[in-house]
Coordinates of C-alpha atoms in Angstrom, one line a residue:
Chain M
X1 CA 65.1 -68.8 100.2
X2 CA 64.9 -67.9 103.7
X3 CA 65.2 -70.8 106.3
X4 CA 62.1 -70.8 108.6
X5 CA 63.9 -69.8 111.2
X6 CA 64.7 -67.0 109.3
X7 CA 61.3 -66.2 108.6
X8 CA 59.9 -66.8 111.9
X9 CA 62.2 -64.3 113.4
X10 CA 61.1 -61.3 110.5
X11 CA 57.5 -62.0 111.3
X12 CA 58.5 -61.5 115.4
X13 CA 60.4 -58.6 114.6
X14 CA 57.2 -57.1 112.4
X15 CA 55.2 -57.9 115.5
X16 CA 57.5 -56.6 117.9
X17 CA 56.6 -52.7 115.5
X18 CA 53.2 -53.0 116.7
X19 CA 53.9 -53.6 120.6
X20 CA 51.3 -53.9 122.9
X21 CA 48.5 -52.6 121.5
X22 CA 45.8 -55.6 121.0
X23 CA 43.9 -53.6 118.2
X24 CA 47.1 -52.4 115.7
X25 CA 48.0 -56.3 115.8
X26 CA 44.5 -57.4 115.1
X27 CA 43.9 -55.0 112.2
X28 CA 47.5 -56.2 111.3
X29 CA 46.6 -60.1 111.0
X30 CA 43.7 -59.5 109.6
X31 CA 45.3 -57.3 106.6
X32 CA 47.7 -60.1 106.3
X33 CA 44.7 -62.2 105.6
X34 CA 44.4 -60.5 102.3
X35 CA 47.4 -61.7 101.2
X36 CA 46.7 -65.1 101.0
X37 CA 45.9 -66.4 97.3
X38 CA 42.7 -67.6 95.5
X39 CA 41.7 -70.8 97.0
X40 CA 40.1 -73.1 94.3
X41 CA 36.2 -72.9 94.6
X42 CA 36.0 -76.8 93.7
X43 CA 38.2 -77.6 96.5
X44 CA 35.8 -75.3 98.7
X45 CA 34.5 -79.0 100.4
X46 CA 33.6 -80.9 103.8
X47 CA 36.5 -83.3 103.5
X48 CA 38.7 -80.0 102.8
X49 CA 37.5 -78.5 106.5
X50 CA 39.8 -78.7 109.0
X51 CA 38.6 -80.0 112.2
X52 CA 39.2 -78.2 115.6
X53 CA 38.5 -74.8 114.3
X54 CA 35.8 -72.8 115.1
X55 CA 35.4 -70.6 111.7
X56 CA 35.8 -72.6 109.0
X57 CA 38.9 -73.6 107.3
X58 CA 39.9 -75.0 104.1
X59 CA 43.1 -76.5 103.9
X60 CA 44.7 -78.6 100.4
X61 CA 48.5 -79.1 99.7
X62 CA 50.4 -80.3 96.4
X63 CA 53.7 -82.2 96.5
X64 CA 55.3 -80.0 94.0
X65 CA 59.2 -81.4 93.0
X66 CA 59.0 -82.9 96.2
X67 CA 58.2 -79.5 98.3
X68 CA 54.9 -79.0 99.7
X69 CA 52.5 -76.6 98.5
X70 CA 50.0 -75.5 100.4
X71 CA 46.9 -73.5 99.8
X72 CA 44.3 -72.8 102.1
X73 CA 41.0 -70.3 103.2
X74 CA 38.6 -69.1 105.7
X75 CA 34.9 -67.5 106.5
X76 CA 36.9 -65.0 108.7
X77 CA 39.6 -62.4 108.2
X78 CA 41.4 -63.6 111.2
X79 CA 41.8 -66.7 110.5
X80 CA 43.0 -66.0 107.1
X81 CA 46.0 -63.7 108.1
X82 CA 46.8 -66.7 110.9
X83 CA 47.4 -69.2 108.0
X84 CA 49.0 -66.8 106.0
X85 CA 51.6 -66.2 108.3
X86 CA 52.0 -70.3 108.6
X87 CA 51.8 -70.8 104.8
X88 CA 54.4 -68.4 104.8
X89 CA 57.1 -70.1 107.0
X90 CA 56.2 -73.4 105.6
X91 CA 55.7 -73.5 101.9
X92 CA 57.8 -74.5 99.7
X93 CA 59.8 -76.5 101.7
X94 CA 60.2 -80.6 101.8
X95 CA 58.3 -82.9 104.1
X96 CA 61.7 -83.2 106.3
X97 CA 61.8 -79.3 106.9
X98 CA 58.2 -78.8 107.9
X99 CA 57.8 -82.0 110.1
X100 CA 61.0 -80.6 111.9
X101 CA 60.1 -77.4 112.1
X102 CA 59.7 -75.7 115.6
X103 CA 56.8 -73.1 115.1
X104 CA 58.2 -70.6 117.7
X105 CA 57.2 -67.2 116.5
X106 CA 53.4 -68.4 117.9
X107 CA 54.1 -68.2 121.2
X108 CA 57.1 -65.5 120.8
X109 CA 54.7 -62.9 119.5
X110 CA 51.9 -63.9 122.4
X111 CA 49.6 -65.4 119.8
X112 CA 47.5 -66.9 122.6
X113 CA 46.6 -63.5 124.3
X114 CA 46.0 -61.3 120.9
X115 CA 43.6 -64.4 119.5
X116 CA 42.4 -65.9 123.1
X117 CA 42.2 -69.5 123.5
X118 CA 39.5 -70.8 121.3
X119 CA 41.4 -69.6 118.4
X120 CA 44.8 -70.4 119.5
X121 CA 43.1 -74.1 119.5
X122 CA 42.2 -73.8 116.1
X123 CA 45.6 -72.3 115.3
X124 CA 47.0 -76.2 116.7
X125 CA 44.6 -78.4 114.5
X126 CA 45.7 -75.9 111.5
X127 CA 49.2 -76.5 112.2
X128 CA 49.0 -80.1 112.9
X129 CA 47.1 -80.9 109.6
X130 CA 49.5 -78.9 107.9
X131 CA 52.2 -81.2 109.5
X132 CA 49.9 -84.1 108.6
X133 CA 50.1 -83.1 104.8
X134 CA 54.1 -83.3 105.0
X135 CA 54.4 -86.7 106.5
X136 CA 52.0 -88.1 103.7
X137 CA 54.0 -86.7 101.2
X138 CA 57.0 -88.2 102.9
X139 CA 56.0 -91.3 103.3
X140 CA 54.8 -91.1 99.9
X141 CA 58.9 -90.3 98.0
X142 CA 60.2 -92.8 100.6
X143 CA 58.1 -95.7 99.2
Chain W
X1 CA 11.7 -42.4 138.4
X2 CA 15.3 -41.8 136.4
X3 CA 18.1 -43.7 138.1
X4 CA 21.3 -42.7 138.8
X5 CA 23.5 -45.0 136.8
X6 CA 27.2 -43.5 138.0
X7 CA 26.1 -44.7 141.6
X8 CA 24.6 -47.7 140.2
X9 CA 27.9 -48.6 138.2
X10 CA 29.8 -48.0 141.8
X11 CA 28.0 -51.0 143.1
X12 CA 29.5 -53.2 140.8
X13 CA 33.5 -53.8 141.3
X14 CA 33.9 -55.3 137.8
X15 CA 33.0 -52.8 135.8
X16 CA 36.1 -50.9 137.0
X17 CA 38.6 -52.3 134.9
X18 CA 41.0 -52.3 131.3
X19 CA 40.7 -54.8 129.4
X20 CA 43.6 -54.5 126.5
X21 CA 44.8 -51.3 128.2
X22 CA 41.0 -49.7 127.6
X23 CA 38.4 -49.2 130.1
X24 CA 35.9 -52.1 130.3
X25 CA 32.6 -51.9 128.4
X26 CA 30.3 -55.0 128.9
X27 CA 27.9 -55.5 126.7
X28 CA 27.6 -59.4 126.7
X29 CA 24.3 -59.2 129.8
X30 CA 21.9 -61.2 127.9
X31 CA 24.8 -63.9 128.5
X32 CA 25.6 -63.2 132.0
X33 CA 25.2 -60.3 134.1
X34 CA 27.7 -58.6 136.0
X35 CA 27.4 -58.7 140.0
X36 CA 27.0 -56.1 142.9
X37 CA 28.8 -56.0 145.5
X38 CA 25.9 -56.7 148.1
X39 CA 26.0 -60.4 146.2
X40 CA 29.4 -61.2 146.6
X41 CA 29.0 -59.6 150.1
X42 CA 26.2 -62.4 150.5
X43 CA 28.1 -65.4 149.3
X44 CA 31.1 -64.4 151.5
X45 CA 28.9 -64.0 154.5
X46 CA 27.7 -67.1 153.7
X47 CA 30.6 -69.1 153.9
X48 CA 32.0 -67.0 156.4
X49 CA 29.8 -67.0 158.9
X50 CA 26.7 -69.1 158.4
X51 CA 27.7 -72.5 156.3
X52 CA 25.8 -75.3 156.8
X53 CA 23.6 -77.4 155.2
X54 CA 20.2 -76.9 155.6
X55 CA 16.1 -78.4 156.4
X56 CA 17.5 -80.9 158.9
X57 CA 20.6 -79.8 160.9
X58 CA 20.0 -79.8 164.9
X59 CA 21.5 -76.7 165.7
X60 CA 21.5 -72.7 164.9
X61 CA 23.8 -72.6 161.9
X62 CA 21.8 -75.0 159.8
X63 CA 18.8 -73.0 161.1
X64 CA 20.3 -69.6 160.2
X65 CA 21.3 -71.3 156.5
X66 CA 17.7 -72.3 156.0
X67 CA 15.8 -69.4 157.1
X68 CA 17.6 -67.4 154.6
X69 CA 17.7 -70.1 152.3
X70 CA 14.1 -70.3 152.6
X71 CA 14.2 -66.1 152.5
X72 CA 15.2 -66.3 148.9
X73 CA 12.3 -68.9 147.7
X74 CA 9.8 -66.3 149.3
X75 CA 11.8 -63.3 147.2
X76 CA 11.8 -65.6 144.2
X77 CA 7.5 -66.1 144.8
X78 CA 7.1 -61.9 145.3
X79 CA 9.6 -61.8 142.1
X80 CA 7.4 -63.7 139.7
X81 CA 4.3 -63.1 141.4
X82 CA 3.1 -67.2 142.4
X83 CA 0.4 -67.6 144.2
X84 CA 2.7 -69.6 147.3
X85 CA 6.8 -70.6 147.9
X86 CA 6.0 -74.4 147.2
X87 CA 5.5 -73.5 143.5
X88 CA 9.4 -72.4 143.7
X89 CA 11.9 -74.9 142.7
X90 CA 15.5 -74.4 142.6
X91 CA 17.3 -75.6 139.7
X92 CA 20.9 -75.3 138.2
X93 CA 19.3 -73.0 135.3
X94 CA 17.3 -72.3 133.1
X95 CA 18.6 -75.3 130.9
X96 CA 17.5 -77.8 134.0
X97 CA 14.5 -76.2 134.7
X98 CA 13.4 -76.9 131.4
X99 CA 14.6 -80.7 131.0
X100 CA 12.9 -80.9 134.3
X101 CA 9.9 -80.1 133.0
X102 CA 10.5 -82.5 130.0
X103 CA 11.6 -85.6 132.0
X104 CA 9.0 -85.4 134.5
X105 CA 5.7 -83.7 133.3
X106 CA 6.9 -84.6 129.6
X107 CA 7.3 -88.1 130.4
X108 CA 4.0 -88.7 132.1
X109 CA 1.4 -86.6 130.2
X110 CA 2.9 -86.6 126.5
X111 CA 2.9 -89.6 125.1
X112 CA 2.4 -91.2 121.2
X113 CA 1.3 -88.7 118.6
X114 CA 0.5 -86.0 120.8
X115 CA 2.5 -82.7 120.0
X116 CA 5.0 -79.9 121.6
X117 CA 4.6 -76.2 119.9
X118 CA 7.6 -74.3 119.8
X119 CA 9.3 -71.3 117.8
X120 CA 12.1 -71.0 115.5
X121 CA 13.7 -68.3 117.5
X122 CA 14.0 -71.2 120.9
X123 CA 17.6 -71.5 122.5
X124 CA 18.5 -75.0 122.0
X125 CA 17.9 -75.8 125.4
X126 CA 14.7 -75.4 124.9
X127 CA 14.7 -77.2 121.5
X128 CA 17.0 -80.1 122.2
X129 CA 15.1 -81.8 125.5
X130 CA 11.9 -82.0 123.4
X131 CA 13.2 -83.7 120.7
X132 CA 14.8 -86.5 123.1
X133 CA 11.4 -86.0 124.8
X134 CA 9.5 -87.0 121.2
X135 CA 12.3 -89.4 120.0
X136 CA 11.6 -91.3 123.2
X137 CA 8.0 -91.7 123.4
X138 CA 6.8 -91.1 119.8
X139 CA 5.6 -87.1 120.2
X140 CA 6.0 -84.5 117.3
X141 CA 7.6 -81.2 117.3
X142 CA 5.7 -78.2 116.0
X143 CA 7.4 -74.9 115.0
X144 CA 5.9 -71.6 115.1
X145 CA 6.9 -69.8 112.1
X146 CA 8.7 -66.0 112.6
X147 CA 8.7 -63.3 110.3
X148 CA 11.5 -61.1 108.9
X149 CA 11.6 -59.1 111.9
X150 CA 12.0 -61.9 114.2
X151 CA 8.3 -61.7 115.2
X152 CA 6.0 -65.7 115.4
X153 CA 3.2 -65.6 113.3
X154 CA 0.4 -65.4 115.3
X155 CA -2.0 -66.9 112.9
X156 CA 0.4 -69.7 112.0
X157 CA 0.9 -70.6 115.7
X158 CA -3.1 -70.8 116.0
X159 CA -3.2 -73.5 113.0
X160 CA -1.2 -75.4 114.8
X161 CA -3.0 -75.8 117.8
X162 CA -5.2 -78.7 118.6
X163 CA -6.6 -80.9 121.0
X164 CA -3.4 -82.9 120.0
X165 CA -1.4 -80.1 121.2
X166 CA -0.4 -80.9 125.0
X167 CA 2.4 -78.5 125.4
X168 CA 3.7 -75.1 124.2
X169 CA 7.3 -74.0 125.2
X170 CA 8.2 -70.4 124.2
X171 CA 10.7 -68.1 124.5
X172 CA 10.0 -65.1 126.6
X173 CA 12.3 -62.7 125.6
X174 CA 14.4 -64.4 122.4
X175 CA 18.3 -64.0 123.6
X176 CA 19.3 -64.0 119.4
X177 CA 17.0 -61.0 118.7
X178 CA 15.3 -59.3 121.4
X179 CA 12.2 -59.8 120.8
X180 CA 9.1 -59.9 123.2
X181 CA 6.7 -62.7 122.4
X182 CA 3.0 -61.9 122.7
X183 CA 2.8 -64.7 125.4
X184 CA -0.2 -63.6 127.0
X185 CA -1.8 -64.5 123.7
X186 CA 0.1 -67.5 123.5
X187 CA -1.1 -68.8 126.6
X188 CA -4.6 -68.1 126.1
X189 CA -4.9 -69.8 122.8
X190 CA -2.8 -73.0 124.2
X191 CA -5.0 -73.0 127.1
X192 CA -8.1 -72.9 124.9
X193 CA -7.2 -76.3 123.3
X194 CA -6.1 -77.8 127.1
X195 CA -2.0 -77.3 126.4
X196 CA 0.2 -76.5 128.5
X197 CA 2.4 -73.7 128.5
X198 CA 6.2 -73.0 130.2
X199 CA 7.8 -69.8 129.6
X200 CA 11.5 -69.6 129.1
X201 CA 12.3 -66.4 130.7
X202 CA 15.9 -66.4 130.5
X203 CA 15.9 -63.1 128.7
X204 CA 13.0 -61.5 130.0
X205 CA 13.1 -61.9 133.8
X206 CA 15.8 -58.9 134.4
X207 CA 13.6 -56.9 132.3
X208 CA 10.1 -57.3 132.3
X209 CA 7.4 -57.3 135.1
X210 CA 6.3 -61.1 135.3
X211 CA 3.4 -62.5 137.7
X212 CA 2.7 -66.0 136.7
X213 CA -0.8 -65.7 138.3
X214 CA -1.8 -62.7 135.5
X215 CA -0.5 -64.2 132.6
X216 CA -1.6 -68.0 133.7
X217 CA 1.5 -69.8 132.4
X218 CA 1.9 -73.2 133.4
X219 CA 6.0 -73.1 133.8
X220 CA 8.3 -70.7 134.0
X221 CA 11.5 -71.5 133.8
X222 CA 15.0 -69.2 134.5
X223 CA 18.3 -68.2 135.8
X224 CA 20.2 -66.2 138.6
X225 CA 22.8 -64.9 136.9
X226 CA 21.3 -63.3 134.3
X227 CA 19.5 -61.4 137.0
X228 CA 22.9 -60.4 138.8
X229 CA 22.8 -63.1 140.9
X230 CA 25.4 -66.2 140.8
X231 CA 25.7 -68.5 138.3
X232 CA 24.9 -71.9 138.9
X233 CA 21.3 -71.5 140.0
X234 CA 18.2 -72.1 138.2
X235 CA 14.7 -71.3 139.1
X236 CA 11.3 -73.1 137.7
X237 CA 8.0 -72.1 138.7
X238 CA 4.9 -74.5 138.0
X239 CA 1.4 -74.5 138.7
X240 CA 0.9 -76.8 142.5
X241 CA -1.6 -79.0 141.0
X242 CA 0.6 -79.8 138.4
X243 CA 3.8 -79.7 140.3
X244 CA 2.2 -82.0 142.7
X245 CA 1.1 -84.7 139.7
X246 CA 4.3 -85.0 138.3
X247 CA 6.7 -87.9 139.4
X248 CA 9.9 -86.5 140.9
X249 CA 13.3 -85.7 138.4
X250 CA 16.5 -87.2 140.5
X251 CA 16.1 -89.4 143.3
X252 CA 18.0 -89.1 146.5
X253 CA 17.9 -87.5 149.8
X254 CA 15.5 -84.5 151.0
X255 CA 13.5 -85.6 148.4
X256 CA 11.8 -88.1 150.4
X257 CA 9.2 -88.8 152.5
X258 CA 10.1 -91.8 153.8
X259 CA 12.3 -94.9 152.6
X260 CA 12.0 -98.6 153.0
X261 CA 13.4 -101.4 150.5
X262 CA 10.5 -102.1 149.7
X263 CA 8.9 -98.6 149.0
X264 CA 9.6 -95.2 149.0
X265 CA 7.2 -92.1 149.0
X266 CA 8.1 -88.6 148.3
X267 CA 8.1 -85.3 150.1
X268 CA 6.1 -82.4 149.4
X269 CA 7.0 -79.8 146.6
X270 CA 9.1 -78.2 146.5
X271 CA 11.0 -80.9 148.1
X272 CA 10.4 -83.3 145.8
X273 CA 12.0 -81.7 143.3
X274 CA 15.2 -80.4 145.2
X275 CA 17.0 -83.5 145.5
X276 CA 20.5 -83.4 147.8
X277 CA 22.0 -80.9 149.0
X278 CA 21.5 -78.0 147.2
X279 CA 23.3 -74.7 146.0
X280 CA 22.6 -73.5 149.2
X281 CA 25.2 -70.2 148.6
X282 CA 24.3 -69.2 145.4
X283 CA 20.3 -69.7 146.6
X284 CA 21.4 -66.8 150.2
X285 CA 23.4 -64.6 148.1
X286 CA 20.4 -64.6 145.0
X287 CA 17.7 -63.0 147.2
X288 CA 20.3 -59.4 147.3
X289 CA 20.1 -59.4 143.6
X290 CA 16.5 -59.7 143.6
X291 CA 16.6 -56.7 146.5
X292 CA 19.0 -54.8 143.9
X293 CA 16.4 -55.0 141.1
X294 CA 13.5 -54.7 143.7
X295 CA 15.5 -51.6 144.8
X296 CA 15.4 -49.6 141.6
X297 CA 11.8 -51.3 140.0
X298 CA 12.3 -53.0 136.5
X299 CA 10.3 -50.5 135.3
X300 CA 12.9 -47.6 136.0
X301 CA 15.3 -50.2 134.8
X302 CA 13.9 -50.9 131.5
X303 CA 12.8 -47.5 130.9
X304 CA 16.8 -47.0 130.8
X305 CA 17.5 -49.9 129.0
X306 CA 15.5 -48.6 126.1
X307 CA 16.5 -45.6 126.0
X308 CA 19.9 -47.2 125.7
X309 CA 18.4 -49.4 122.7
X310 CA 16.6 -46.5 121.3
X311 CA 20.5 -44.7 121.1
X312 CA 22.3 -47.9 120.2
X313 CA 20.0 -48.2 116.6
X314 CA 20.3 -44.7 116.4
X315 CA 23.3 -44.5 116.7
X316 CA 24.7 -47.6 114.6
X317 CA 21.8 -47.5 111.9
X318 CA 24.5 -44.8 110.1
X319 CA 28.0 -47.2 109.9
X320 CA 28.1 -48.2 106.0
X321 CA 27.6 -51.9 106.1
X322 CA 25.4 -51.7 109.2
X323 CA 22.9 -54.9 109.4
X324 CA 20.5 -55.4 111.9
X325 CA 19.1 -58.5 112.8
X326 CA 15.9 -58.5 114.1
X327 CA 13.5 -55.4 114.6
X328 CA 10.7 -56.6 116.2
X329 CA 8.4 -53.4 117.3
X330 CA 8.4 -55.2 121.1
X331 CA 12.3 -55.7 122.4
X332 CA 14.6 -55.9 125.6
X333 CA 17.5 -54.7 125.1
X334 CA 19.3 -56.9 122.6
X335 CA 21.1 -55.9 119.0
X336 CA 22.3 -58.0 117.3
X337 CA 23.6 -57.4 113.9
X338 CA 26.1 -58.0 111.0
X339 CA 28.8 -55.8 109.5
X340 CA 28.5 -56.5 105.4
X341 CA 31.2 -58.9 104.0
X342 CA 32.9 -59.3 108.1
X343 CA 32.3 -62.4 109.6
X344 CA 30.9 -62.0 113.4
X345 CA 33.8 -63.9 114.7
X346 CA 36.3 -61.2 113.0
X347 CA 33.9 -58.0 114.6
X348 CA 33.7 -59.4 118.0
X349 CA 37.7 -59.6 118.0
X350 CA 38.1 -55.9 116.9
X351 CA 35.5 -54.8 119.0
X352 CA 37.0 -57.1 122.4
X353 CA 40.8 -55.2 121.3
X354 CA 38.6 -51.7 122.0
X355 CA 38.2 -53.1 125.2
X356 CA 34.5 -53.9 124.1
X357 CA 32.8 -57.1 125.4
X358 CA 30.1 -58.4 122.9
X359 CA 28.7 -62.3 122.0
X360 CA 29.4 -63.5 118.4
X361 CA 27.8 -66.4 116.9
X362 CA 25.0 -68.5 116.9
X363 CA 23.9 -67.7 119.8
X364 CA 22.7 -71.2 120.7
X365 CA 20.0 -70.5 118.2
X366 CA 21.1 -72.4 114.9
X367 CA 18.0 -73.0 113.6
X368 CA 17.1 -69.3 113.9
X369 CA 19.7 -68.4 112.1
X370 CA 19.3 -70.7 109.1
X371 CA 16.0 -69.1 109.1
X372 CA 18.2 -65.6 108.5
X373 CA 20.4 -67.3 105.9
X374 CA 23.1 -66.2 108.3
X375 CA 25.6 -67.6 110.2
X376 CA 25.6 -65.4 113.4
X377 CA 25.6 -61.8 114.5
X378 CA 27.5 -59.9 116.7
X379 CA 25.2 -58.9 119.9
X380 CA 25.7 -56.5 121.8
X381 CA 23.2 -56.3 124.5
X382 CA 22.6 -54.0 127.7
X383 CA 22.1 -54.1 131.1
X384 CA 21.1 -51.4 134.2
X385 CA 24.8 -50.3 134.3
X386 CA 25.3 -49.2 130.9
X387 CA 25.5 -45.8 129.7
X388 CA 25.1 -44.3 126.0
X389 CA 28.4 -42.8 126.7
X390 CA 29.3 -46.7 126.6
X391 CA 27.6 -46.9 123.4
X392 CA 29.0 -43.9 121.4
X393 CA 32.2 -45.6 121.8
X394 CA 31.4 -49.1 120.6
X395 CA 29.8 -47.0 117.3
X396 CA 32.7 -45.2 116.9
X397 CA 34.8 -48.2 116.7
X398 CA 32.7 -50.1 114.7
X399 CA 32.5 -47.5 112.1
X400 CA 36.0 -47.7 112.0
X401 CA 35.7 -51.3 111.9
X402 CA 33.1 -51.3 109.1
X403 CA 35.6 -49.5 107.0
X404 CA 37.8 -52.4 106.6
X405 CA 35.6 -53.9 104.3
X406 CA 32.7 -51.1 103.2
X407 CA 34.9 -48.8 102.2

């Protein structure tokens, strides 16, 4: 498996394909969306939401053999490919790697300025609940 | 007369511009307006040549500042036809205009029991000061049913009128939607069982011809910079008699007549309601965007500005997965609208990478829209500078849009 700095520097080099232009990288994220799996509908709940974002977002996460699994969905396409791309560098991994893990490709690929900044603050609570997840599950196998 | 939109556009800077590497289209007017230059002109001059504060200043800067101050809350009178200038009061907005109105008049003459009519189709600023309004002193609030188009019930409204009834606050022109409320009617039928009725004419000011003395309304509350004025600046007509019984909103100086520890009285309207030192910039530079709509005639304006919603539905009605959201028969120029199985949020973004500017939400109208069963709409909505031109390109891209999930 790829390390997530590995990963983080594929998805700045797919970005880097589509350049400058605003719309090719929006239709692009929101494609991504698509790739995200089925989220359970009876997880589909208020304590689920994540708080901070403007569209909705579900977020849940499994300690599977001691690597977190996360799954997660969203009333808009956007968001969707957003948390795909994170889901992507951080699943699978153990508590340790994700709570370390310096999310660079964000600002590398000008997140900010393709989603503005009311998204972009969404994209921090997303990434800090996802965070939140991994140090539960931590302190969880260290008891 | 047909205006010359090309020379029109020239007047106002911002429209020259990319945005994402494509020329600018704004389309987001019913939230602000865009400026002219003779505006901006007006607030530099201001600042430049004439700042001072005005009504009490010994010398010919402060008198210059309050003559043209002064200027604009004579434009302001002409603009909404009131009878004098007294009846003018500047505000912040539309928003303060209204709790004004709820803190002052509300606060005196509603009282236990007695009820506020609105419409489901309110901005919350003119849903949320009522209910702290009724919370507070026991009053009810009363909602005027709409219709699938986005049209109040007329009939419904009537049933709940009655001599408990002591004010009706209505929407204009309804910034979700569009849609013109019959509010000559309105006002009638509130009048007939002794309410009270303010206008919100956020929407509708930069459109429609209002004179407060034909249609009788009691209030009339709205905002500069939707009339491409600056932001910042508020206006709220009322009725002198009425003006003159209610007690004053913020206390402090110019408000006053006179001062003691003991006692202090208050200062004529408008006075009485402007207290310290006002937005004395924004007030100078307002009266040239009344000039620039005086210039042209809303008429001539929103002969263009439907002809621009007449091409806009035309135009979209054909993108597959195409939903409009509300079609009232009487409009300005608002359309709002989904795209089948998008989310507004998602739209707006594809739309703002084509360089397009729309709004995308609720629209700060959440009750309206759980009337819809929706969660918001995309609006795009027009102003004097927009072309169709403007609009066969933001139809283009939505179709392509619209593809990505109405294929």
């Amino acid at each position: 498996m790829s390390s997530i700095k590995d990963i983080q520097e594929e998805i700045v080099s797919e970005f880097e394909i589509l350049g400058d232009d605003k719309e090719s990288t929006v239709f692009y994220i929101m494609e991504l969306g698509g790739s995200l799996g089925k989220f359970p509908e009876n997880e589909r709940k208020e304590e689920n939401i994540i708080k901070g974002c403007q569209s909705k977002v579900w977020l849940i996460a499994d300690d599977v053999d001691g690597k977190v699994h996360y799954q997660a969905d969203s009333n808009t396409d956007i968001t969707k490919g957003l948390i795909s791309l994170l889901i992507r560098v951080l699943n699978n991994r153990s508590p340790e790697e994700i709570l370390n893990a310096e999310l660079n490709f964000i600002n590398r690929i000008g997140m900010g300025s393709i989603i503005g900044s009311q998204r972009s603050n969404g994209l921090s609570a997303m990434i800090k609940q996802m965070k939140l997840y991994a140090f539960a599950f931590q302190t969880k196998q260290n008891a | 007369m047909s205006l010359n939109i090309d020379q029109i556009r020239g007047l106002f800077p911002v429209l020259h511009q990319e945005v994402h590497g494509k020329p600018l289209i704004y389309f987001d007017n019913a939230a602000t307006t865009q400026k002219p230059q003779s505006v901006l002109d007006a607030l530099s001059n201001y600042y430049g040549r004439d700042n001072s504060n005005i009504h009490r200043g010994a010398h010919a800067l402060a008198d210059r500042a309050t003559q043209y101050y002064e200027e604009t809350r004579e434009a302001v009178r002409e603009f909404v036809g009131a009878k004098e200038a007294a009846e003018i009061i500047f505000t912040k907005g539309t928003t303060e205009s209204i709790n004004l109105v709820a803190q002052t008049f509300g606060r005196k003459f509603i009282g236990k029991d007695d009820e506020i009519v609105i419409s489901t189709m309110e901005h919350h600023s003119n849903i949320v000061p009522w209910q702290m309004l009724c919370e507070e002193k026991g009053a009810v609030l009363k909602i005027i049913p709409i219709n699938e188009a986005g049209e109040i019930h007329f009939g419904e409204f009537e049933k709940l009128l009655s001599p408990k009834t002591k004010l009706v606050s209505i929407v204009h022109a309804s910034n979700a939607l569009g849609t013109i409320n019959p509010v000559r009617k309105v006002i009638d039928a509130a009048h007939a069982v002794g309410a009270r009725v303010l206008l919100d004419g956020a929407q509708s000011t930069a459109h429609l011809e209002i004179n407060v003395q034909e249609l009788d309304c009691d209030f009339l509350a709205f905002s500069a910079h939707k009339l491409y004025g600056p932001t910042g600046l508020g206006v709220l007509y009322g009725k002198r008699e009425i003006l003159e019984a209610m007690p004053p909103f913020l206390g402090g100086g110019e408000m006053i007549k006179e001062v003691t520890f003991e006692k202090t009285t208050y200062n004529e309207i408008p006075f009485k309601f402007e207290a310290g030192t006002p937005n004395i910039a924004d007030v100078i530079a307002f009266k040239s965007a009344l000039d620039f709509i005086k210039q042209y005639g809303k008429p001539a304006i929103k002969a263009h500005e439907d002809a621009l919603l007449a091409h806009a539905n035309e135009t979209m009605k054909p993108i597959k997965g195409f939903i409009p959201v509300g079609t009232a028969e009487e409009k300005v120029s608002v359309l709002s609208f989904n795209i089948n199985g998008m989310h507004p949020f998602d739209v707006g973004q594809m739309l703002d990478a084509k360089g397009i500017a729309v709004r995308t939400g609720h629209h700060c109208t959440q009750p309206l829209m759980k009337r819809f069963g929706i969660e918001g709409t995309v609006r795009a909505s027009f102003a004097v500078y927009n072309t169709k031109s403007e609009i066969d390109k933001m139809a283009e891209g939505l179709a392509q849009i619209a593809r990505f999930k109405n294929k």
